[in-house]
Short mmCIF file of C-alpha atoms in Angstrom, two decimals:
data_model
loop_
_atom_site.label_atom_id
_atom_site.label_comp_id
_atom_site.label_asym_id
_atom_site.label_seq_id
_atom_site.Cartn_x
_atom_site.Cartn_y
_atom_site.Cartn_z
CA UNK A 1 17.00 -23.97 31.19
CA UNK A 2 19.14 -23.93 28.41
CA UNK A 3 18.04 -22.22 25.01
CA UNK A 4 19.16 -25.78 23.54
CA UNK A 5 16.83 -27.78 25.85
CA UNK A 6 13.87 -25.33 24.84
CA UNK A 7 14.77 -25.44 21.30
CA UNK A 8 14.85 -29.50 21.41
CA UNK A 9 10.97 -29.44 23.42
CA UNK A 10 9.67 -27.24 20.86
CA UNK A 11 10.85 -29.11 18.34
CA UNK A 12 9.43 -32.25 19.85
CA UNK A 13 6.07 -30.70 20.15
CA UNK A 14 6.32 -30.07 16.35
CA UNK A 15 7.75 -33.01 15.57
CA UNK A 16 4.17 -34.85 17.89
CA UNK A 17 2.04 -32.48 16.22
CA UNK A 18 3.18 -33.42 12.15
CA UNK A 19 3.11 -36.85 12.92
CA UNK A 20 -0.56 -36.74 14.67
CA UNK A 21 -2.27 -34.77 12.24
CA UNK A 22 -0.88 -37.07 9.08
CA UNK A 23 -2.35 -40.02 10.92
CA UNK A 24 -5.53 -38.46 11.28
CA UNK A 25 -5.60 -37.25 8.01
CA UNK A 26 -5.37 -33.39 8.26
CA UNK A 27 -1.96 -32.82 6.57
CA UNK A 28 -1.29 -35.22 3.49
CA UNK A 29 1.95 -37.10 4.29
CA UNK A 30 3.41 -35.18 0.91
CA UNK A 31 3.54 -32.06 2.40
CA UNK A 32 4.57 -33.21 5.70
CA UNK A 33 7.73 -34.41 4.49
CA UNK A 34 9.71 -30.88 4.78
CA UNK A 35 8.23 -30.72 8.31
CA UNK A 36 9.43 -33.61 9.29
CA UNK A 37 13.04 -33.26 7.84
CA UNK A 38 13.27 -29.55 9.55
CA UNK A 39 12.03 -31.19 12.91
CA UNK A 40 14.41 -33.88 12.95
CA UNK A 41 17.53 -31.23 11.46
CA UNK A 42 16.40 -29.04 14.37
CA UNK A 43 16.46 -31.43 17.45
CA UNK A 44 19.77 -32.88 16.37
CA UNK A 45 21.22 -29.78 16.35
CA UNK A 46 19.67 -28.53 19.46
CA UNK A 47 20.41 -31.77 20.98
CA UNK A 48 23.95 -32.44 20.76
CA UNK A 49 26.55 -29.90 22.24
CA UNK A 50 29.52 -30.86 19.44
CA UNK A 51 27.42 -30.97 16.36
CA UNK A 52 26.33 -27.43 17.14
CA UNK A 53 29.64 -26.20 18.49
CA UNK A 54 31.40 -27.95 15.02
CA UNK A 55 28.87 -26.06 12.44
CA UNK A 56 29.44 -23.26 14.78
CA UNK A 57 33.10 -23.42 14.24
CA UNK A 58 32.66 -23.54 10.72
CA UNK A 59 30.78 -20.73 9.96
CA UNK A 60 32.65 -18.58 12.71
CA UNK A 61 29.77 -18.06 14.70
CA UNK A 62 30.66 -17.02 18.33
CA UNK A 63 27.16 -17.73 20.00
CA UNK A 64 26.61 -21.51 19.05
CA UNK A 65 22.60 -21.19 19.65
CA UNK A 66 22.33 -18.22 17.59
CA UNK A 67 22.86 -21.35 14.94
CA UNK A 68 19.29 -22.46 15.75
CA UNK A 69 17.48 -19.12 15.18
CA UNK A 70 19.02 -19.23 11.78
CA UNK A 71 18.55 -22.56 11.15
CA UNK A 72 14.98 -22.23 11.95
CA UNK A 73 14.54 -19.03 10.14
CA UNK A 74 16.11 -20.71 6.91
CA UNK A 75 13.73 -23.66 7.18
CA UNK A 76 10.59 -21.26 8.11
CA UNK A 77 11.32 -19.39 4.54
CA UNK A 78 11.83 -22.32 2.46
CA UNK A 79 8.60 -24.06 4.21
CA UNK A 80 6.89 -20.60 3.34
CA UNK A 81 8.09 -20.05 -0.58
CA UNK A 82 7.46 -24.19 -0.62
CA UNK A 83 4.11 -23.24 0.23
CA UNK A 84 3.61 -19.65 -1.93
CA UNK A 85 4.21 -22.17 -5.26
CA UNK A 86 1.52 -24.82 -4.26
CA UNK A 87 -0.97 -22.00 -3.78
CA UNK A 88 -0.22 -20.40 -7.01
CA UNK A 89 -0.67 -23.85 -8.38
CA UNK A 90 -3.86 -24.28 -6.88
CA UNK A 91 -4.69 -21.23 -7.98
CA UNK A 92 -4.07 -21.96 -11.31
CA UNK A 93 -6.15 -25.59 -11.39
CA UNK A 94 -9.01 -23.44 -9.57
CA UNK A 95 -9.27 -21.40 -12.14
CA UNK A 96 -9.19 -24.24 -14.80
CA UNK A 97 -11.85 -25.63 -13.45
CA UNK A 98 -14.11 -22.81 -13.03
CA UNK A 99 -13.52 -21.88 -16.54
CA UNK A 100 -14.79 -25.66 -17.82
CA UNK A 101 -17.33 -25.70 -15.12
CA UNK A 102 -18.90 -22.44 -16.60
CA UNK A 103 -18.18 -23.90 -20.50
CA UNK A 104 -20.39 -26.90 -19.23
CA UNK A 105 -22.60 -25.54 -17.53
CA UNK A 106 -23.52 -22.88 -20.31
CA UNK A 107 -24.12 -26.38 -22.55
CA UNK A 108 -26.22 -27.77 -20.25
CA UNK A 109 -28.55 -24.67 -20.13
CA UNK A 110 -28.32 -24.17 -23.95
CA UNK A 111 -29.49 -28.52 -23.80
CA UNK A 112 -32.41 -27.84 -21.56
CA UNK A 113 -33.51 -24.58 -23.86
CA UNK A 114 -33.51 -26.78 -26.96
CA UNK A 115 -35.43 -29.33 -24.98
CA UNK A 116 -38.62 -27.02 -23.85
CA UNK B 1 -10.96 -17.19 -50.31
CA UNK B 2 -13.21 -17.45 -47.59
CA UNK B 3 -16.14 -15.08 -47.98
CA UNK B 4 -17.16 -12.71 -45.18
CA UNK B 5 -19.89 -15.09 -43.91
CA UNK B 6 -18.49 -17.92 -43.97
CA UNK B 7 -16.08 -16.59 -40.79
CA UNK B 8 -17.48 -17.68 -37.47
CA UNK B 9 -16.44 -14.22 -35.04
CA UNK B 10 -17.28 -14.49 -30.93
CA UNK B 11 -17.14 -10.97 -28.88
CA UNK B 12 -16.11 -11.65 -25.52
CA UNK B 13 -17.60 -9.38 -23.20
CA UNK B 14 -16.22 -9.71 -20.04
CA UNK B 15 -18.33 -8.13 -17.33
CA UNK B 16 -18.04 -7.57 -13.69
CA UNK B 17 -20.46 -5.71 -11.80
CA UNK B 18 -22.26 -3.59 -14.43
CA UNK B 19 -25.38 -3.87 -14.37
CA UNK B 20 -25.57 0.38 -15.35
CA UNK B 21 -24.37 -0.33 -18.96
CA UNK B 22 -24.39 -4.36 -19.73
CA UNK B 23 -28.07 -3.44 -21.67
CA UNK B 24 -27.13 -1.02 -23.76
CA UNK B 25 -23.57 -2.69 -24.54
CA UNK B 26 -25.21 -6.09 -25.56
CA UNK B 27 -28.17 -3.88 -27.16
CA UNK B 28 -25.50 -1.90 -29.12
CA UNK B 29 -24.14 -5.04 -30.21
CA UNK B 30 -27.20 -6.74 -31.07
CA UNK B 31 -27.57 -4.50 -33.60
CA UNK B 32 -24.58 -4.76 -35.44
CA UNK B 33 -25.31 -8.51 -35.66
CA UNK B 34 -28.15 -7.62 -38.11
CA UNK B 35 -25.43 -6.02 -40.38
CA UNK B 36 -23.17 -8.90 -39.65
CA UNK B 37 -25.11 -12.43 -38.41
CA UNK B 38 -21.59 -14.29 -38.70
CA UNK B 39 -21.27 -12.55 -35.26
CA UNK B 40 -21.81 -14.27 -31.68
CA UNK B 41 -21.99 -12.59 -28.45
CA UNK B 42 -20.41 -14.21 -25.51
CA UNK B 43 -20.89 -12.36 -21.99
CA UNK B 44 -18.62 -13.38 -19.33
CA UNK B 45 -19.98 -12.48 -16.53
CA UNK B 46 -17.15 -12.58 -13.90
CA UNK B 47 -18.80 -13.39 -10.20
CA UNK B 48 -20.52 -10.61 -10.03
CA UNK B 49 -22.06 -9.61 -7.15
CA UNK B 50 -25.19 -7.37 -8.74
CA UNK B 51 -27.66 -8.28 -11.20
CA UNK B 52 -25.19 -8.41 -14.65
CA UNK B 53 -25.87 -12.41 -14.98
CA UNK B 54 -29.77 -11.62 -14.68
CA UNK B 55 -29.57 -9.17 -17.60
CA UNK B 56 -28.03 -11.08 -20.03
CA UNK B 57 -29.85 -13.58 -19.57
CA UNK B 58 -32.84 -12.16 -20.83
CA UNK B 59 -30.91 -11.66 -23.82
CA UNK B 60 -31.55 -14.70 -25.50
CA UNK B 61 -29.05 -14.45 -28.78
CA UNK B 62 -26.27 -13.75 -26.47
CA UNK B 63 -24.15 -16.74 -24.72
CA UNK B 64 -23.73 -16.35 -21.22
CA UNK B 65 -20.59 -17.95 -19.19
CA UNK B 66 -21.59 -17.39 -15.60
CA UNK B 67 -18.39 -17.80 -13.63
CA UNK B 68 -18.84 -18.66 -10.06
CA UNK B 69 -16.06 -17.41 -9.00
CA UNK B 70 -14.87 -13.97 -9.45
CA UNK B 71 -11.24 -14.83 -11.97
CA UNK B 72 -10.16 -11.32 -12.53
CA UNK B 73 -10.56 -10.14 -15.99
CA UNK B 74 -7.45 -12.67 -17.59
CA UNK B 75 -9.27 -15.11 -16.44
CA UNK B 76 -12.65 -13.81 -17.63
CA UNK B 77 -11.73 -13.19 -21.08
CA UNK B 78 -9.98 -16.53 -21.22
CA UNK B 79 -13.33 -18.53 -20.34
CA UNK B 80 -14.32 -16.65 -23.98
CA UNK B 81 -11.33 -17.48 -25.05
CA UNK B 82 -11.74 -21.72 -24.20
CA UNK B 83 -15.46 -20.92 -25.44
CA UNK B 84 -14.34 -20.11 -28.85
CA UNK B 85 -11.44 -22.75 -29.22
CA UNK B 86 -14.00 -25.55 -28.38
CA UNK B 87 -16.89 -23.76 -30.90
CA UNK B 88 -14.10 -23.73 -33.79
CA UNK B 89 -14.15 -20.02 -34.04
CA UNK B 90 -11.97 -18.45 -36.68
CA UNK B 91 -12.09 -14.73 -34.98
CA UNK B 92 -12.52 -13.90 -31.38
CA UNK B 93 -12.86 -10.61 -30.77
CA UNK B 94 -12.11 -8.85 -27.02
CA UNK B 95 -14.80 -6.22 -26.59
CA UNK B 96 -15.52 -3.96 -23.06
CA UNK B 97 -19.06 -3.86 -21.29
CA UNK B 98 -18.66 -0.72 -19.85
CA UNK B 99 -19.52 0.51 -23.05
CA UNK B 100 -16.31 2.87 -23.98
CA UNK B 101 -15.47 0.21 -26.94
CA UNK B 102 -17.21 1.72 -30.06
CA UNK B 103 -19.72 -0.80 -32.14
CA UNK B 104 -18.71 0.75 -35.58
CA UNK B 105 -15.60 -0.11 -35.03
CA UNK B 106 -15.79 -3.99 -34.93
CA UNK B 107 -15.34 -4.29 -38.51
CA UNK B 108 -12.33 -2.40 -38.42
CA UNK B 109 -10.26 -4.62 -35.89
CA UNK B 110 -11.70 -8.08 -37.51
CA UNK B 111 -10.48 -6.59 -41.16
CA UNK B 112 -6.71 -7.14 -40.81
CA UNK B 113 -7.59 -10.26 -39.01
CA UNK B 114 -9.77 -11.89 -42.14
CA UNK B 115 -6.68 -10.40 -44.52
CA UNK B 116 -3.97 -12.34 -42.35
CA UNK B 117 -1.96 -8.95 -41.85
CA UNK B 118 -1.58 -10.06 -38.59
CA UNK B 119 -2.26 -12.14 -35.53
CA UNK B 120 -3.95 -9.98 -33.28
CA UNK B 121 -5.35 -6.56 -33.84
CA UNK B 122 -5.37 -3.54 -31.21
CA UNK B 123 -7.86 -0.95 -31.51
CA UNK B 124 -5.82 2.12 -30.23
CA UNK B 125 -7.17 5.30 -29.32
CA UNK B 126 -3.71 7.41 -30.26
CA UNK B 127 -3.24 5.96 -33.81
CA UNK B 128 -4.35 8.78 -35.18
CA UNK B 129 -5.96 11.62 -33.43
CA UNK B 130 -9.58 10.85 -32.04
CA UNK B 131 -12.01 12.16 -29.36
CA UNK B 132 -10.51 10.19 -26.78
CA UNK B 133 -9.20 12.06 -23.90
CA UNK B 134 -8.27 10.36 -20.89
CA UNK B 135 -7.01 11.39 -17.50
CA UNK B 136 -3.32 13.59 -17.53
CA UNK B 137 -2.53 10.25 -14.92
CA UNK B 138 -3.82 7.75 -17.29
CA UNK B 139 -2.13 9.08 -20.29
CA UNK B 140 1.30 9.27 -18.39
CA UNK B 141 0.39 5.47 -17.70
CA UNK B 142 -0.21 4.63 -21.37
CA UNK B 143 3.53 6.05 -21.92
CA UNK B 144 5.10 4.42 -19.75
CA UNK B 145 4.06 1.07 -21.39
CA UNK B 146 4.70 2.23 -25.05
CA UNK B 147 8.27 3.46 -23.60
CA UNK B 148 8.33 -0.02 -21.92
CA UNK B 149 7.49 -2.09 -24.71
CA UNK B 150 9.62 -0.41 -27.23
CA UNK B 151 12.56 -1.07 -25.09
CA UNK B 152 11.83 -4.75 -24.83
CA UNK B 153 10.04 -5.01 -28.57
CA UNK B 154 11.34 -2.24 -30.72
CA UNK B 155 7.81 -1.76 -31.94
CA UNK B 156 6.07 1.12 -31.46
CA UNK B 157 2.03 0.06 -29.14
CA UNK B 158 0.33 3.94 -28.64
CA UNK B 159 -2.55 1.87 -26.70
CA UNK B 160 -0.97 -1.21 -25.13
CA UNK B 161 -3.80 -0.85 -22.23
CA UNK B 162 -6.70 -1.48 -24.86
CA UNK B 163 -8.60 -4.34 -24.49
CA UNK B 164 -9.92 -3.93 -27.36
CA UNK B 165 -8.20 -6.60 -29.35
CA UNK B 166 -9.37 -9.05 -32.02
CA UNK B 167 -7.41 -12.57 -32.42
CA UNK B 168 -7.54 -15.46 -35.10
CA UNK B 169 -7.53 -18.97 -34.79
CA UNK B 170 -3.97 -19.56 -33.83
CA UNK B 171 -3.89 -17.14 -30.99
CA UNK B 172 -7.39 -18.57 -29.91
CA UNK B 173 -5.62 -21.81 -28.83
CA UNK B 174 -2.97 -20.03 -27.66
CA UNK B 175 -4.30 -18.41 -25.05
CA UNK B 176 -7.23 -21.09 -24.61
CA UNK B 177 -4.25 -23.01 -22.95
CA UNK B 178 -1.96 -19.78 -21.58
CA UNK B 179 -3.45 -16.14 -20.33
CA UNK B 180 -2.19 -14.24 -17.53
CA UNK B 181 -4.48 -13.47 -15.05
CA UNK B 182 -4.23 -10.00 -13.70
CA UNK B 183 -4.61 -6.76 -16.11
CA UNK B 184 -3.24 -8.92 -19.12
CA UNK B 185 -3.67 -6.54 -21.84
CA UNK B 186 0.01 -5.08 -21.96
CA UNK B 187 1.67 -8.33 -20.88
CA UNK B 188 -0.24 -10.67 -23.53
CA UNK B 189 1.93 -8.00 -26.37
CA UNK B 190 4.91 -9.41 -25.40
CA UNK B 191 3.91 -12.90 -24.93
CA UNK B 192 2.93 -13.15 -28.66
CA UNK B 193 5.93 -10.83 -29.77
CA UNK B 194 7.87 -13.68 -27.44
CA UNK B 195 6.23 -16.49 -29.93
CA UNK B 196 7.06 -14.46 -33.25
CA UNK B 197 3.25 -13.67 -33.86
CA UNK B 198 2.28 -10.35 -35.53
CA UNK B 199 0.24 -7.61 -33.82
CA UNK B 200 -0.91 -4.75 -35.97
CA UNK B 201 -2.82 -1.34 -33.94
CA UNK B 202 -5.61 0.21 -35.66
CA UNK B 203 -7.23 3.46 -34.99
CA UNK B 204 -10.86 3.21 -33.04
CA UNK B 205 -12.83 5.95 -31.09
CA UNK B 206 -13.27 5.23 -27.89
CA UNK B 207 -15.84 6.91 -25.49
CA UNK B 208 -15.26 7.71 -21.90
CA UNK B 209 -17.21 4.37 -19.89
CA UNK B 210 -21.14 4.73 -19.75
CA UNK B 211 -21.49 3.43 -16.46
CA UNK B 212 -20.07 1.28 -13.56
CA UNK B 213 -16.55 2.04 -12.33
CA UNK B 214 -13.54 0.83 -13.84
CA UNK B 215 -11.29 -1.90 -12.06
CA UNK B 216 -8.47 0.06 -11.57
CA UNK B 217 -8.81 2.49 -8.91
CA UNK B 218 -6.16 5.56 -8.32
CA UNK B 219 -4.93 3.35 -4.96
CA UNK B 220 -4.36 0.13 -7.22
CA UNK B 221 -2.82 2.24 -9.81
CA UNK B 222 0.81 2.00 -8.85
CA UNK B 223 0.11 -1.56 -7.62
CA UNK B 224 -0.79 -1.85 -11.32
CA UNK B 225 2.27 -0.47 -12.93
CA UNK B 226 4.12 -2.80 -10.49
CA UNK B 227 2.80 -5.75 -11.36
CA UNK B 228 2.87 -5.54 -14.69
CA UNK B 229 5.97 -3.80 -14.75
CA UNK B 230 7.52 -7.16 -13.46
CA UNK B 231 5.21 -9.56 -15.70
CA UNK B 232 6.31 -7.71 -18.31
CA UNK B 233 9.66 -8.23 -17.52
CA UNK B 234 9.24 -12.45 -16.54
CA UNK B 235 8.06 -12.45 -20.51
CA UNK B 236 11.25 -11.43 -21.60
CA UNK B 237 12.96 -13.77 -19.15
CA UNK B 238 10.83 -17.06 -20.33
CA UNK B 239 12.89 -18.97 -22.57
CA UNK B 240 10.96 -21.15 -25.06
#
C-alpha cells in the first residue's frame, strides 16, 4: 500500500471521528473547525498524485510524501498551541470564578451569623 | 486630612497548609487591632488540604475567604485583593501566615501609604541592616532580582521577593482586575513601574518562618527563577 493511500484512510477515520462526536455533542462544533480544515487539507493532499508532486516541486522536496509528515506535523502544533491558549483561558475564568464564589460565599456566612 | 481612623486597612493573609502557625499569626495580629481597630483581618485560606480553614474560623473578628480550589498564592492574595475593592478599602495590606512578617511593623508599611509617598510600600529586610539572615542560596536569589530589576527599572528593590507589601486604593482596583498568578511578588514591581505608579521599600525585621514549610522548595527553585525570569521580561514587552 502506498504511504498516500494510508495517509488518505487515516485521515478519513479522523475526518468520521470529528464529525461523529460534534453530532453527538462531545466536541463543540467551534473547536472542531481546525480539525476539520486539517482533515480535509490532509486527504487532498494525500489523495491526488499532482497536487502533492506540484507543492513538492515548489518547496524542492525530493520525497513527495515526506510533504504529509510535515504537513501533519505543522497542523498537529498549531492544533496543540490552539489548544495551550484556550486552557490558559480557562484557566484564567476558573480562577475568576473561584475568587467570586469564595467573596459570596464568605457573605452568605457573614448573612446567616447576623441572622442567629 | 483624613485622620488615622477614619482609614479602612484589610491584611490579607494568604494561607496554605499551615495549620503550625495560622494561631499565633492571626493571634499576633489580633492584638495589634486593639492598638489600631481601623484594621480588618482577611485570611485566605488557599485549598488547603489540613485544618487552616477550621482555625480561623474560630476566630470570629477575622474574615475568612475559603477558596475551593487551591489558586497559587497570586491568586490567593488577589481574592483579598477583590475583597477589599468591593468593601471600599482605602489600604490593603499583604501580610505572611507563616509568621516571618513582623506585627510591629504594620504601621510602618501603611505610613507612606496614608502620606501618599507612594503607591505601594515594600517592607524589605536589606534596607538597612536587620536580624534577617537568610540562606547563602536565597540571598544569591534576592540579587539576582535587584540586578534584574535595576536593569529593566533603574531603581534600586533590596527585597523584591517580600510579600510584605501594603497598597492604596488605586492599586487595589488594579490588581482586583489584573494579578499574576504564580510567585507574583517580583513581577507585580514592574507591572506598576510599567503603569507609572510609585513604589517606595521600607526597612522591617523579618523572622525566619514559625512553622509550616515554605512554597518554594530547593527543586522548584530554578523553576522559580525561570519563570519569573521570563514574566519579568513579558512586563517589559506589554505595550499599554
Amino acid at each position: 500500500m502506498k504511504i498516500t493511500w494510508l495517509s488518505f484512510a487515516i485521515v478519513a477515520i479522523l475526518f468520521i471521528i470529528v464529525v461523529e462526536s460534534v453530532r453527538r455533542g462531545v466536541l463543540e462544533t467551534k473547536y472542531s473547525l481546525l480539525w476539520i480544515v486539517t482533515c480535509i487539507i490532509m486527504a487532498f493532499l494525500s489523495i491526488s498524485d499532482n497536487l502533492l508532486n506540484t507543492v513538492a516541486g515548489w518547496l524542492n522536496v525530493y520525497y513527495p510524501p515526506s510533504l504529509l509528515f510535515l504537513f501533519g506535523l505543522l497542523f498537529a502544533l498549531l492544533i496543540i498551541f490552539d489548544l495551550t491558549r484556550r486552557v490558559s483561558k480557562l484557566n484564567k475564568e476558573m480562577t475568576q470564578l473561584t475568587q467570586d464564589y469564595t467573596i459570596l460565599k464568605e457573605e452568605l456566612e457573614k448573612r446567616k451569623r447576623q441572622e442567629l | 486630612m483624613k485622620t488615622l481612623d477614619s482609614y479602612k486597612v484589610l491584611i490579607v493573609v494568604p494561607a496554605y497548609n499551615e495549620e503550625a502557625a495560622i494561631k499565633q499569626t492571626l493571634n499576633k495580629l489580633l492584638n495589634i487591632k486593639k492598638h489600631l481597630p481601623f484594621v480588618d483581618i482577611c485570611v485566605v485560606n488557599d485549598g488547603s488540604k489540613d485544618r487552616t480553614a477550621d482555625i480561623v474560623r474560630s476566630f470570629e473578628e477575622v474574615i475568612l475567604l475559603d477558596l475551593p480550589i487551591n489558586l497559587g498564592i497570586g491568586g490567593a492574595v488577589q481574592s483579598g485583593y477583590k475583597y477589599a475593592a468591593k468593601y471600599h478599602y482605602d489600604i490593603a495590606v499583604q501580610f505572611d501566615a507563616d509568621g516571618q512578617h513582623n506585627e510591629e511593623d504594620l504601621m510602618t508599611v501603611i505610613k507612606p501609604i496614608i502620606n501618599g509617598e507612594c503607591d505601594m510600600c515594600i517592607g524589605s529586610r536589606f534596607v538597612k541592616q536587620t536580624d534577617y539572615s537568610g540562606s547563602p542560596f536565597r540571598r544569591m536569589g534576592i540579587y539576582y532580582f535587584e540586578f534584574l530589576l535595576f536593569l529593566l527599572t533603574r531603581k534600586k528593590y533590596t527585597d523584591a521577593t517580600s510579600g510584605y507589601r501594603a497598597i492604596n486604593q488605586k492599586v487595589i482596583q488594579l490588581f482586583a482586575e489584573e494579578y499574576p498568578r504564580d510567585y507574583p511578588e517580583p513581577e507585580v514591581i514592574l507591572f506598576l513601574h510599567r503603569k507609572k505608579l510609585n513604589i517606595k521599600e521600607i526597612s522591617v525585621n523579618m523572622k525566619e518562618r514559625q512553622g509550616g514549610s515554605s512554597s518554594i522548595t530547593p527543586f522548584k527553585s530554578v523553576y522559580y527563577m525561570f519563570k519569573v525570569t521570563l514574566s519579568i521580561l513579558m512586563q517589559k514587552l506589554i505595550k499599554e
